[in-house]
Amino acid sequence: MEPIKNIKGTQDLLPQQAWKWHYIESVIRKMSETAGYREIRTPIFESTQLFKRGIGELTDVVSKEMYTFTDRGNTSLTLRPEMTASVMRSWIQNSLGQEGGVQKLYYAGPMFRAENVQKGRLRQFHQWGIELVGSPAAAADAEVILLMIRTLESFGLTNLKLKLNSVGDENCRPVYREILKDYFRPRLAELCPVCQGRFDSNPMRILDCKNETCKSVSAEAPKITDHLNEACQTHFDLVKTFLTKANIPFEIDPFLVRGLDYYTKTAFEVISTDLGSQNAVGGGGRYDLLIEQLGGKPTPSVGFAIGIERLLILLEERNLFKDLSPKGPDLFVATFSESHQTAIFPVVQNLRLAGIRTEMELIGRSIKAQMREADRLKAAYVLVVGDQELETQTVTLKKMADGSQTPVNLSELTDFFKRLA
RNA sequence: GUGGGCAUAGCUCAAUUGGUUAGAGCGCCAGAUUGUGGCUCUGGAGGUUGUGGGUUCAAUUCCCAUUGCUCACCCCA
């Protein structure tokens, strides 16, 4: 029989690793909630149309990376490749805007993209993200960026780089695109085939190309930051002012173009050199037009997402997991035979009911092997149950740290451990 | 979709210019005073060398194919 293996680009989270996720998730939740964000959970699959309309048909994510299938009713469904579109769908559908003010939402969960795998890039991966819905203010952008940076810092990460740009809005971006096309048109032949295709579909993406000749052609290209209209320019300047006042270093990158169509004005990305080629830990931006595109009332919003697996890689490589691994059991109960197990079983169950983490031998190994097991589990105490103990109703508790032994009456066992705590 | 690298025990890796029963460390199991862990010592289990073909007296080693993993392009988290 051939064993069945997991699907490429997915991974098992084994018990030895799970606590690291718990740790990351606890920090994420705490930081989000402290900043006033509330969790939202949406379905893992949605109607395909949601992502096509929200993210943009021409983006790589939608055109070639979605896990799309039809269900038995012949409806086209897609495993979510990101969550902003889902959250906005839910926001509209559940009239969250009716609650007034801004809605501050966060999420954490699995996303799916049918890409080729490499370091930091999986087919099922996890994102933590936040969405601040309903504010056009630069303060909102700044708040979002700050939450992302401060959270990464709270894990102990340093040497992260924040890249910032403005991609304009529906008024100035089309103008800039034409200026850009005018620049590239005479040099079109020098660009790589992919960028030649981008010339018509999305010329701004040429700026992002890593191809050396494309980079050199792009080097002198007009910058969006020189062609923002007044509203975008003012907004951008204000975001920079907020960040400067908060002592957040950033680097303006006029070539930062993110791959999702819905961004307007602010776009940002946090990168780290420890990640290999996929160096973005997280990114985000403002999306003032998205809700309208999805059929809601025009609502300016801003958000980010970070990749949890990438964060995990960083924490591993910089050795930032403090020893948060779970403690061993309070007590390991060793037995000689099934009859001893039968006798002590109710005691073990009562200890657990009292909140004392108790393990009992289940495969009938020798006492020596059970001691080794208790040691491996990092049990604080061990007690051995044999005929003597059952006859006298008194057990000897061995403290594993120093080997000292204490006699305890069986009826006082629970109290003994409660006093320790 | 395209390229490079790798594939030997549960894990990390050895195996001389192709040469005989493919090894080690860790882990696992058992023992070293009859009912007591860590350290030490002894023994044991565990491999169709990813799979299929080819060259050869002989292949873990060379060649071809295939699958998987990995890194990279692209794009993103």
Tab-separated table of C-alpha atoms (C1' of nucleotides) in Angstrom:
chain	number	residue	atom	x	y	z
A	1	MET	CA	0.000	0.000	0.000
A	2	GLU	CA	1.365	3.342	-1.017
A	3	PRO	CA	1.003	5.763	1.873
A	4	ILE	CA	-0.919	8.874	0.920
A	5	LYS	CA	1.003	12.103	1.301
A	6	ASN	CA	-0.036	15.668	1.869
A	7	ILE	CA	-0.613	17.977	-1.093
A	8	LYS	CA	2.359	19.969	-2.363
A	9	GLY	CA	2.498	23.374	-0.793
A	10	THR	CA	0.590	22.367	2.323
A	11	GLN	CA	2.119	21.382	5.614
A	12	ASP	CA	1.242	19.521	8.769
A	13	LEU	CA	1.508	21.433	11.999
A	14	LEU	CA	2.924	18.890	14.419
A	15	PRO	CA	2.517	19.050	18.204
A	16	GLN	CA	6.188	19.992	18.622
A	17	GLN	CA	5.520	23.153	16.608
A	18	ALA	CA	1.932	23.993	17.481
A	19	TRP	CA	2.828	26.033	20.550
A	20	LYS	CA	4.732	28.471	18.359
A	21	TRP	CA	1.534	29.158	16.462
A	22	HIS	CA	-0.367	29.564	19.691
A	23	TYR	CA	2.203	32.088	20.796
A	24	ILE	CA	2.057	34.054	17.542
A	25	GLU	CA	-1.729	33.982	17.530
A	26	SER	CA	-1.943	35.177	21.104
A	27	VAL	CA	0.290	38.171	20.373
A	28	ILE	CA	-1.663	38.955	17.221
A	29	ARG	CA	-4.985	38.857	19.029
A	30	LYS	CA	-3.741	40.938	21.893
A	31	MET	CA	-2.241	43.612	19.660
A	32	SER	CA	-5.337	43.737	17.440
A	33	GLU	CA	-7.755	43.963	20.317
A	34	THR	CA	-5.694	46.517	22.177
A	35	ALA	CA	-5.898	48.728	19.111
A	36	GLY	CA	-9.661	48.268	19.002
A	37	TYR	CA	-10.000	45.669	16.288
A	38	ARG	CA	-12.559	42.889	16.573
A	39	GLU	CA	-12.266	39.511	14.942
A	40	ILE	CA	-14.243	38.577	11.874
A	41	ARG	CA	-14.382	35.083	10.399
A	42	THR	CA	-15.660	34.468	6.921
A	43	PRO	CA	-16.017	31.264	4.892
A	44	ILE	CA	-12.929	29.711	3.365
A	45	PHE	CA	-14.601	29.521	-0.017
A	46	GLU	CA	-16.672	32.133	-1.762
A	47	SER	CA	-18.249	32.635	-5.116
A	48	THR	CA	-15.500	33.033	-7.694
A	49	GLN	CA	-17.036	36.268	-8.847
A	50	LEU	CA	-16.181	37.964	-5.546
A	51	PHE	CA	-12.459	37.679	-6.136
A	52	LYS	CA	-12.679	38.490	-9.819
A	53	ARG	CA	-14.498	41.714	-9.063
A	54	GLY	CA	-12.613	42.566	-5.908
A	55	ILE	CA	-9.019	41.758	-6.754
A	56	GLY	CA	-9.174	42.300	-10.510
A	57	GLU	CA	-9.355	39.828	-13.400
A	58	LEU	CA	-5.975	40.811	-14.762
A	59	THR	CA	-4.003	40.311	-11.574
A	60	ASP	CA	-1.789	37.252	-11.309
A	61	VAL	CA	-3.654	36.136	-8.231
A	62	VAL	CA	-6.961	35.931	-10.053
A	63	SER	CA	-5.807	34.984	-13.537
A	64	LYS	CA	-3.577	32.071	-12.626
A	65	GLU	CA	-3.392	31.362	-8.919
A	66	MET	CA	-6.904	30.633	-7.732
A	67	TYR	CA	-8.184	27.268	-6.601
A	68	THR	CA	-11.466	27.337	-8.462
A	69	PHE	CA	-13.926	24.491	-8.831
A	70	THR	CA	-17.596	23.960	-9.476
A	71	ASP	CA	-19.854	22.387	-6.902
A	72	ARG	CA	-22.690	19.982	-7.604
A	73	GLY	CA	-25.035	22.823	-8.389
A	74	ASN	CA	-22.547	23.986	-11.020
A	75	THR	CA	-21.679	27.135	-9.107
A	76	SER	CA	-18.114	28.366	-9.509
A	77	LEU	CA	-16.439	28.502	-6.112
A	78	THR	CA	-12.938	29.599	-5.143
A	79	LEU	CA	-10.828	28.988	-2.070
A	80	ARG	CA	-10.021	32.456	-0.832
A	81	PRO	CA	-6.605	33.690	-2.046
A	82	GLU	CA	-6.760	36.611	0.379
A	83	MET	CA	-9.364	37.906	2.752
A	84	THR	CA	-9.986	41.589	2.155
A	85	ALA	CA	-12.572	40.892	-0.532
A	86	SER	CA	-14.363	38.434	1.759
A	87	VAL	CA	-14.380	40.839	4.677
A	88	MET	CA	-15.782	43.632	2.529
A	89	ARG	CA	-18.411	41.288	1.106
A	90	SER	CA	-19.462	40.492	4.651
A	91	TRP	CA	-19.323	44.140	5.681
A	92	ILE	CA	-21.719	45.026	2.882
A	93	GLN	CA	-23.968	41.993	3.303
A	94	ASN	CA	-24.346	42.450	7.048
A	95	SER	CA	-24.694	46.233	6.844
A	96	LEU	CA	-21.873	46.764	9.278
A	97	GLY	CA	-21.686	50.333	8.019
A	98	GLN	CA	-25.021	50.941	9.721
A	99	GLU	CA	-23.344	50.701	13.102
A	100	GLY	CA	-21.848	54.086	12.373
A	101	GLY	CA	-18.315	55.339	12.766
A	102	VAL	CA	-15.529	53.164	11.543
A	103	GLN	CA	-15.372	49.401	11.676
A	104	LYS	CA	-12.072	47.974	12.831
A	105	LEU	CA	-11.824	44.306	11.934
A	106	TYR	CA	-9.099	41.690	12.126
A	107	TYR	CA	-8.806	38.139	10.906
A	108	ALA	CA	-6.356	35.259	10.922
A	109	GLY	CA	-6.677	32.127	8.879
A	110	PRO	CA	-5.686	30.045	5.883
A	111	MET	CA	-5.499	31.370	2.324
A	112	PHE	CA	-4.942	29.395	-0.872
A	113	ARG	CA	-2.994	30.159	-4.018
A	114	ALA	CA	-2.024	27.676	-6.697
A	115	GLU	CA	1.567	28.821	-7.059
A	116	ASN	CA	4.837	27.008	-7.270
A	117	VAL	CA	6.273	26.592	-3.828
A	118	GLN	CA	9.545	27.975	-2.563
A	119	LYS	CA	10.858	29.359	0.689
A	120	GLY	CA	8.124	31.404	2.307
A	121	ARG	CA	5.613	30.622	-0.402
A	122	LEU	CA	3.018	27.918	0.067
A	123	ARG	CA	-0.251	26.912	-1.526
A	124	GLN	CA	-2.030	26.948	1.780
A	125	PHE	CA	-0.631	29.708	3.933
A	126	HIS	CA	-1.919	31.854	6.757
A	127	GLN	CA	-2.421	35.545	7.077
A	128	TRP	CA	-3.176	37.885	9.889
A	129	GLY	CA	-4.803	41.022	8.616
A	130	ILE	CA	-6.729	44.032	9.733
A	131	GLU	CA	-9.163	46.287	7.940
A	132	LEU	CA	-10.075	49.777	9.042
A	133	VAL	CA	-13.287	50.495	7.189
A	134	GLY	CA	-14.853	53.906	6.772
A	135	SER	CA	-12.133	56.493	7.210
A	136	PRO	CA	-10.458	58.529	4.476
A	137	ALA	CA	-8.043	60.097	6.963
A	138	ALA	CA	-4.280	59.775	6.756
A	139	ALA	CA	-4.408	59.041	10.465
A	140	ALA	CA	-6.140	55.793	9.598
A	141	ASP	CA	-3.330	54.786	7.235
A	142	ALA	CA	-0.811	55.660	9.904
A	143	GLU	CA	-2.656	53.705	12.562
A	144	VAL	CA	-2.760	50.627	10.385
A	145	ILE	CA	0.915	50.824	9.463
A	146	LEU	CA	1.847	51.421	13.060
A	147	LEU	CA	-0.070	48.405	14.289
A	148	MET	CA	1.753	46.237	11.812
A	149	ILE	CA	5.194	47.571	12.706
A	150	ARG	CA	4.671	47.600	16.448
A	151	THR	CA	3.366	44.055	16.403
A	152	LEU	CA	6.359	42.794	14.457
A	153	GLU	CA	8.591	44.657	16.891
A	154	SER	CA	6.813	43.129	19.845
A	155	PHE	CA	8.023	39.730	18.667
A	156	GLY	CA	11.545	41.081	19.029
A	157	LEU	CA	12.125	41.607	15.337
A	158	THR	CA	14.472	44.357	14.229
A	159	ASN	CA	16.036	45.359	10.915
A	160	LEU	CA	12.714	45.383	9.167
A	161	LYS	CA	12.288	47.845	6.375
A	162	LEU	CA	9.068	49.722	5.708
A	163	LYS	CA	8.594	50.693	2.092
A	164	LEU	CA	6.007	53.307	1.359
A	165	ASN	CA	4.446	54.648	-1.803
A	166	SER	CA	1.327	56.281	-3.107
A	167	VAL	CA	-0.259	54.741	-6.170
A	168	GLY	CA	-2.634	57.655	-6.727
A	169	ASP	CA	-6.372	57.547	-7.117
A	170	GLU	CA	-8.914	57.189	-9.895
A	171	ASN	CA	-8.137	60.694	-11.096
A	172	CYS	CA	-4.379	60.939	-11.158
A	173	ARG	CA	-3.417	57.326	-11.782
A	174	PRO	CA	-4.810	57.159	-15.348
A	175	VAL	CA	-2.941	60.367	-16.175
A	176	TYR	CA	0.275	58.929	-14.781
A	177	ARG	CA	-0.236	55.699	-16.674
A	178	GLU	CA	-0.287	57.594	-19.937
A	179	ILE	CA	2.847	59.505	-18.977
A	180	LEU	CA	4.492	56.196	-18.160
A	181	LYS	CA	3.429	54.655	-21.443
A	182	ASP	CA	4.838	57.630	-23.300
A	183	TYR	CA	8.130	56.970	-21.559
A	184	PHE	CA	8.236	53.247	-22.277
A	185	ARG	CA	6.816	53.344	-25.809
A	186	PRO	CA	10.074	54.203	-27.588
A	187	ARG	CA	12.001	51.648	-25.548
A	188	LEU	CA	9.417	48.883	-25.692
A	189	ALA	CA	11.719	46.530	-27.589
A	190	GLU	CA	14.236	46.573	-24.724
A	191	LEU	CA	11.759	45.217	-22.200
A	192	CYS	CA	11.308	41.548	-21.368
A	193	PRO	CA	8.384	39.769	-23.075
A	194	VAL	CA	6.338	39.812	-19.887
A	195	CYS	CA	6.730	43.557	-19.525
A	196	GLN	CA	5.879	44.098	-23.165
A	197	GLY	CA	2.561	42.499	-22.320
A	198	ARG	CA	2.226	44.672	-19.246
A	199	PHE	CA	2.626	47.780	-21.352
A	200	ASP	CA	-1.030	47.630	-22.288
A	201	SER	CA	-2.555	45.783	-19.335
A	202	ASN	CA	-0.765	47.415	-16.417
A	203	PRO	CA	2.280	49.533	-17.256
A	204	MET	CA	2.925	50.348	-13.589
A	205	ARG	CA	3.842	46.735	-13.013
A	206	ILE	CA	6.850	47.158	-15.326
A	207	LEU	CA	8.403	49.269	-12.585
A	208	ASP	CA	8.302	46.272	-10.307
A	209	CYS	CA	10.067	43.905	-12.713
A	210	LYS	CA	13.260	42.294	-11.430
A	211	ASN	CA	14.682	41.740	-14.905
A	212	GLU	CA	17.975	43.665	-15.105
A	213	THR	CA	17.360	45.361	-18.446
A	214	CYS	CA	13.823	46.266	-17.433
A	215	LYS	CA	15.210	47.737	-14.243
A	216	SER	CA	17.691	49.854	-16.134
A	217	VAL	CA	15.009	51.049	-18.522
A	218	SER	CA	12.766	51.821	-15.551
A	219	ALA	CA	15.473	53.651	-13.658
A	220	GLU	CA	14.765	56.946	-15.369
A	221	ALA	CA	11.021	56.423	-15.612
A	222	PRO	CA	8.716	59.144	-14.354
A	223	LYS	CA	7.660	58.525	-10.785
A	224	ILE	CA	4.095	58.378	-9.604
A	225	THR	CA	5.116	60.451	-6.618
A	226	ASP	CA	5.869	63.306	-8.992
A	227	HIS	CA	2.471	63.038	-10.613
A	228	LEU	CA	0.024	62.807	-7.745
A	229	ASN	CA	-2.877	65.196	-7.759
A	230	GLU	CA	-3.355	67.558	-4.887
A	231	ALA	CA	-5.614	65.312	-2.832
A	232	CYS	CA	-3.276	62.335	-3.094
A	233	GLN	CA	-0.200	64.441	-2.481
A	234	THR	CA	-1.678	66.005	0.642
A	235	HIS	CA	-2.754	62.624	1.926
A	236	PHE	CA	0.649	61.095	1.226
A	237	ASP	CA	2.468	63.949	2.955
A	238	LEU	CA	0.248	63.619	5.967
A	239	VAL	CA	0.859	59.859	6.231
A	240	LYS	CA	4.596	60.560	6.156
A	241	THR	CA	4.187	63.187	8.857
A	242	PHE	CA	2.305	60.776	11.105
A	243	LEU	CA	4.963	58.109	10.656
A	244	THR	CA	7.785	60.535	11.304
A	245	LYS	CA	6.122	61.770	14.461
A	246	ALA	CA	5.708	58.179	15.611
A	247	ASN	CA	9.412	57.589	14.977
A	248	ILE	CA	8.775	54.969	12.338
A	249	PRO	CA	11.550	54.953	9.763
A	250	PHE	CA	10.381	54.374	6.202
A	251	GLU	CA	11.699	54.466	2.706
A	252	ILE	CA	9.791	55.954	-0.178
A	253	ASP	CA	9.778	53.485	-3.030
A	254	PRO	CA	8.067	55.031	-6.049
A	255	PHE	CA	8.313	51.660	-7.785
A	256	LEU	CA	6.397	49.794	-5.111
A	257	VAL	CA	3.397	48.502	-7.009
A	258	ARG	CA	1.305	45.921	-5.358
A	259	GLY	CA	-0.279	43.112	-7.299
A	260	LEU	CA	-3.848	43.632	-6.253
A	261	ASP	CA	-5.824	46.112	-8.296
A	262	TYR	CA	-7.843	47.612	-5.505
A	263	TYR	CA	-5.171	49.769	-3.917
A	264	THR	CA	-5.454	53.531	-4.058
A	265	LYS	CA	-3.216	56.190	-2.542
A	266	THR	CA	-1.139	54.550	0.162
A	267	ALA	CA	0.672	51.287	-0.530
A	268	PHE	CA	3.234	49.794	1.826
A	269	GLU	CA	5.244	46.699	2.433
A	270	VAL	CA	7.502	45.440	5.180
A	271	ILE	CA	10.468	43.429	4.010
A	272	SER	CA	13.209	41.481	5.714
A	273	THR	CA	16.490	40.204	4.355
A	274	ASP	CA	16.170	36.967	6.322
A	275	LEU	CA	13.405	35.598	4.158
A	276	GLY	CA	15.139	34.703	0.932
A	277	SER	CA	13.581	35.721	-2.306
A	278	GLN	CA	10.059	36.085	-0.957
A	279	ASN	CA	11.094	38.898	1.309
A	280	ALA	CA	7.805	40.601	2.104
A	281	VAL	CA	6.592	39.850	5.615
A	282	GLY	CA	3.483	41.842	5.084
A	283	GLY	CA	1.936	44.556	3.060
A	284	GLY	CA	-1.161	46.557	2.556
A	285	GLY	CA	-2.622	49.829	1.574
A	286	ARG	CA	-5.662	51.950	1.103
A	287	TYR	CA	-8.570	50.719	-1.011
A	288	ASP	CA	-11.094	53.496	-1.330
A	289	LEU	CA	-12.892	52.030	-4.330
A	290	LEU	CA	-13.188	48.367	-3.391
A	291	ILE	CA	-16.454	48.443	-1.469
A	292	GLU	CA	-18.145	50.322	-4.261
A	293	GLN	CA	-16.816	47.791	-6.768
A	294	LEU	CA	-18.398	45.048	-4.707
A	295	GLY	CA	-21.761	46.768	-4.716
A	296	GLY	CA	-21.620	48.735	-1.485
A	297	LYS	CA	-21.722	52.439	-0.846
A	298	PRO	CA	-18.396	54.188	-1.509
A	299	THR	CA	-16.430	53.668	1.694
A	300	PRO	CA	-12.768	54.571	2.089
A	301	SER	CA	-10.767	51.901	3.883
A	302	VAL	CA	-7.248	50.770	4.618
A	303	GLY	CA	-5.701	47.538	5.825
A	304	PHE	CA	-2.766	45.158	5.786
A	305	ALA	CA	-1.977	41.457	5.839
A	306	ILE	CA	1.091	39.687	7.094
A	307	GLY	CA	2.157	36.132	6.283
A	308	ILE	CA	2.260	34.045	9.410
A	309	GLU	CA	4.582	31.407	7.929
A	310	ARG	CA	6.999	34.146	6.925
A	311	LEU	CA	6.828	35.645	10.379
A	312	LEU	CA	7.544	32.181	11.760
A	313	ILE	CA	10.609	31.843	9.522
A	314	LEU	CA	11.915	35.163	10.822
A	315	LEU	CA	11.354	34.256	14.442
A	316	GLU	CA	13.073	30.896	13.921
A	317	GLU	CA	16.039	32.345	12.083
A	318	ARG	CA	16.573	35.065	14.627
A	319	ASN	CA	15.990	32.655	17.454
A	320	LEU	CA	13.210	34.710	18.947
A	321	PHE	CA	11.046	31.984	20.349
A	322	LYS	CA	11.605	32.260	24.006
A	323	ASP	CA	11.089	29.028	25.828
A	324	LEU	CA	7.342	29.087	25.717
A	325	SER	CA	6.936	25.411	25.019
A	326	PRO	CA	4.284	23.798	27.181
A	327	LYS	CA	5.262	22.467	30.566
A	328	GLY	CA	5.122	18.743	31.242
A	329	PRO	CA	2.446	17.092	33.333
A	330	ASP	CA	2.277	17.721	37.066
A	331	LEU	CA	2.202	14.032	37.752
A	332	PHE	CA	2.987	10.749	36.026
A	333	VAL	CA	1.373	7.662	37.538
A	334	ALA	CA	3.414	4.513	37.012
A	335	THR	CA	1.819	1.109	37.464
A	336	PHE	CA	2.907	-2.546	37.419
A	337	SER	CA	-0.180	-4.190	36.070
A	338	GLU	CA	-3.656	-3.737	34.810
A	339	SER	CA	-5.117	-4.368	38.268
A	340	HIS	CA	-3.116	-1.435	39.651
A	341	GLN	CA	-4.317	0.708	36.764
A	342	THR	CA	-7.894	-0.242	37.481
A	343	ALA	CA	-7.482	0.699	41.122
A	344	ILE	CA	-5.820	4.044	40.501
A	345	PHE	CA	-7.851	5.092	37.459
A	346	PRO	CA	-10.527	6.996	39.477
A	347	VAL	CA	-7.812	8.858	41.349
A	348	VAL	CA	-6.206	9.952	38.097
A	349	GLN	CA	-9.547	11.142	36.750
A	350	ASN	CA	-10.250	13.107	39.933
A	351	LEU	CA	-6.865	14.773	39.763
A	352	ARG	CA	-7.623	15.880	36.220
A	353	LEU	CA	-11.031	17.187	37.265
A	354	ALA	CA	-9.207	19.256	39.859
A	355	GLY	CA	-7.084	20.742	37.082
A	356	ILE	CA	-3.938	18.763	37.827
A	357	ARG	CA	-2.261	17.598	34.678
A	358	THR	CA	-1.888	13.897	35.192
A	359	GLU	CA	-0.546	11.128	32.962
A	360	MET	CA	-0.957	7.420	33.451
A	361	GLU	CA	0.949	4.547	31.844
A	362	LEU	CA	-1.137	3.090	29.031
A	363	ILE	CA	1.051	0.476	27.376
A	364	GLY	CA	2.314	-1.553	30.323
A	365	ARG	CA	6.020	-0.873	30.147
A	366	SER	CA	8.530	-1.698	32.862
A	367	ILE	CA	8.807	0.710	35.795
A	368	LYS	CA	12.200	1.811	34.512
A	369	ALA	CA	10.712	2.598	31.118
A	370	GLN	CA	7.862	4.456	32.758
A	371	MET	CA	10.327	6.570	34.691
A	372	ARG	CA	12.134	7.352	31.480
A	373	GLU	CA	8.828	8.297	29.918
A	374	ALA	CA	8.001	10.587	32.849
A	375	ASP	CA	11.385	12.210	32.450
A	376	ARG	CA	10.907	12.678	28.732
A	377	LEU	CA	7.500	14.239	29.327
A	378	LYS	CA	9.125	16.545	31.885
A	379	ALA	CA	6.684	15.438	34.561
A	380	ALA	CA	7.162	17.303	37.824
A	381	TYR	CA	6.279	14.308	40.016
A	382	VAL	CA	5.995	10.568	39.606
A	383	LEU	CA	4.215	8.111	41.788
A	384	VAL	CA	4.447	4.339	41.548
A	385	VAL	CA	1.338	2.319	42.301
A	386	GLY	CA	1.792	-1.259	43.446
A	387	ASP	CA	0.314	-3.647	45.993
A	388	GLN	CA	1.939	-1.874	48.937
A	389	GLU	CA	0.532	1.507	48.017
A	390	LEU	CA	-2.951	0.214	47.466
A	391	GLU	CA	-2.881	-1.693	50.745
A	392	THR	CA	-1.716	1.270	52.824
A	393	GLN	CA	-3.511	3.900	50.710
A	394	THR	CA	-0.259	5.828	50.859
A	395	VAL	CA	1.892	6.687	47.870
A	396	THR	CA	5.383	8.048	47.587
A	397	LEU	CA	5.655	11.095	45.375
A	398	LYS	CA	9.008	11.450	43.701
A	399	LYS	CA	9.990	14.968	42.744
A	400	MET	CA	11.831	14.593	39.447
A	401	ALA	CA	13.868	17.769	39.729
A	402	ASP	CA	15.867	16.595	42.740
A	403	GLY	CA	14.795	12.993	43.284
A	404	SER	CA	13.381	13.669	46.732
A	405	GLN	CA	10.480	11.498	47.882
A	406	THR	CA	7.440	12.430	49.954
A	407	PRO	CA	4.835	10.023	51.332
A	408	VAL	CA	1.288	11.236	50.751
A	409	ASN	CA	-2.009	9.672	51.649
A	410	LEU	CA	-4.017	8.900	48.541
A	411	SER	CA	-6.943	10.945	49.824
A	412	GLU	CA	-4.702	13.995	50.181
A	413	LEU	CA	-3.150	13.810	46.740
A	414	THR	CA	-5.305	16.528	45.200
A	415	ASP	CA	-4.637	18.897	48.087
A	416	PHE	CA	-0.915	18.252	47.788
A	417	PHE	CA	-0.861	19.491	44.181
A	418	LYS	CA	-3.237	22.345	44.852
A	419	ARG	CA	-0.916	23.634	47.543
A	420	LEU	CA	1.962	23.569	45.030
A	421	ALA	CA	0.075	25.852	42.694
B	1	G	C1'	4.620	27.329	-16.781
B	2	U	C1'	10.382	27.539	-16.806
B	3	G	C1'	15.406	26.575	-14.811
B	4	G	C1'	19.252	24.777	-10.981
B	5	G	C1'	20.287	21.457	-6.767
B	6	C	C1'	19.118	17.168	-3.907
B	7	A	C1'	16.980	12.057	-2.969
B	8	U	C1'	20.869	6.273	1.668
B	9	A	C1'	17.449	3.886	8.901
B	10	G	C1'	12.204	7.707	12.398
B	11	C	C1'	15.910	12.343	12.173
B	12	U	C1'	20.972	14.428	10.603
B	13	C	C1'	24.534	12.445	7.557
B	14	A	C1'	28.924	8.677	5.930
B	15	A	C1'	30.385	4.838	2.313
B	16	U	C1'	37.753	5.890	-0.875
B	17	U	C1'	39.146	5.890	-8.794
B	18	G	C1'	32.251	1.503	-9.411
B	19	G	C1'	34.156	-3.974	-5.499
B	20	U	C1'	32.079	-8.469	-1.295
B	21	U	C1'	27.108	-9.087	4.934
B	22	A	C1'	25.582	-0.184	3.165
B	23	G	C1'	27.838	2.458	8.450
B	24	A	C1'	27.774	6.389	12.477
B	25	G	C1'	25.447	9.899	15.800
B	26	C	C1'	20.730	11.048	17.782
B	27	G	C1'	16.043	8.723	18.702
B	28	C	C1'	13.410	4.006	19.853
B	29	C	C1'	13.313	-0.981	22.624
B	30	A	C1'	15.755	-4.119	26.300
B	31	G	C1'	19.464	-5.126	30.044
B	32	A	C1'	23.554	-3.628	33.731
B	33	U	C1'	20.664	-5.945	42.097
B	34	U	C1'	14.172	-8.487	42.526
B	35	G	C1'	9.719	-1.743	42.416
B	36	U	C1'	12.476	4.139	40.173
B	37	G	C1'	14.409	8.948	35.323
B	38	G	C1'	18.720	12.029	33.705
B	39	C	C1'	25.027	10.335	33.176
B	40	U	C1'	27.689	5.877	31.688
B	41	C	C1'	28.172	0.894	29.583
B	42	U	C1'	26.161	-3.439	26.773
B	43	G	C1'	22.854	-5.541	23.386
B	44	G	C1'	18.616	-5.221	19.884
B	45	A	C1'	15.021	-3.659	16.250
B	46	G	C1'	14.963	-0.587	11.999
B	47	G	C1'	17.263	0.334	4.776
B	48	U	C1'	14.252	-3.409	-1.954
B	49	U	C1'	20.086	3.147	-1.145
B	50	G	C1'	12.755	7.433	-4.128
B	51	U	C1'	10.880	4.428	-8.561
B	52	G	C1'	11.754	2.129	-13.501
B	53	G	C1'	15.178	0.934	-17.133
B	54	G	C1'	20.367	0.791	-19.165
B	55	U	C1'	26.016	0.114	-19.088
B	56	U	C1'	29.214	-3.529	-16.329
B	57	C	C1'	31.900	-9.626	-14.068
B	58	A	C1'	30.068	-6.091	-10.271
B	59	A	C1'	26.084	0.057	-9.316
B	60	U	C1'	24.508	3.792	-3.294
B	61	U	C1'	28.437	5.315	-6.890
B	62	C	C1'	28.103	5.943	-14.161
B	63	C	C1'	23.900	6.980	-18.073
B	64	C	C1'	18.546	7.775	-19.333
B	65	A	C1'	13.626	8.355	-17.795
B	66	U	C1'	10.147	9.237	-13.960
B	67	U	C1'	8.303	10.925	-9.195
B	68	G	C1'	9.078	13.737	-4.916
B	69	C	C1'	11.508	17.567	-2.223
B	70	U	C1'	14.054	22.114	-2.395
B	71	C	C1'	15.875	26.842	-4.206
B	72	A	C1'	15.134	30.419	-7.943
B	73	C	C1'	12.343	33.129	-12.155
B	74	C	C1'	7.225	35.230	-12.098
B	75	C	C1'	4.055	37.107	-8.353
B	76	C	C1'	2.927	37.778	-3.602
B	77	A	C1'	2.089	36.955	2.418
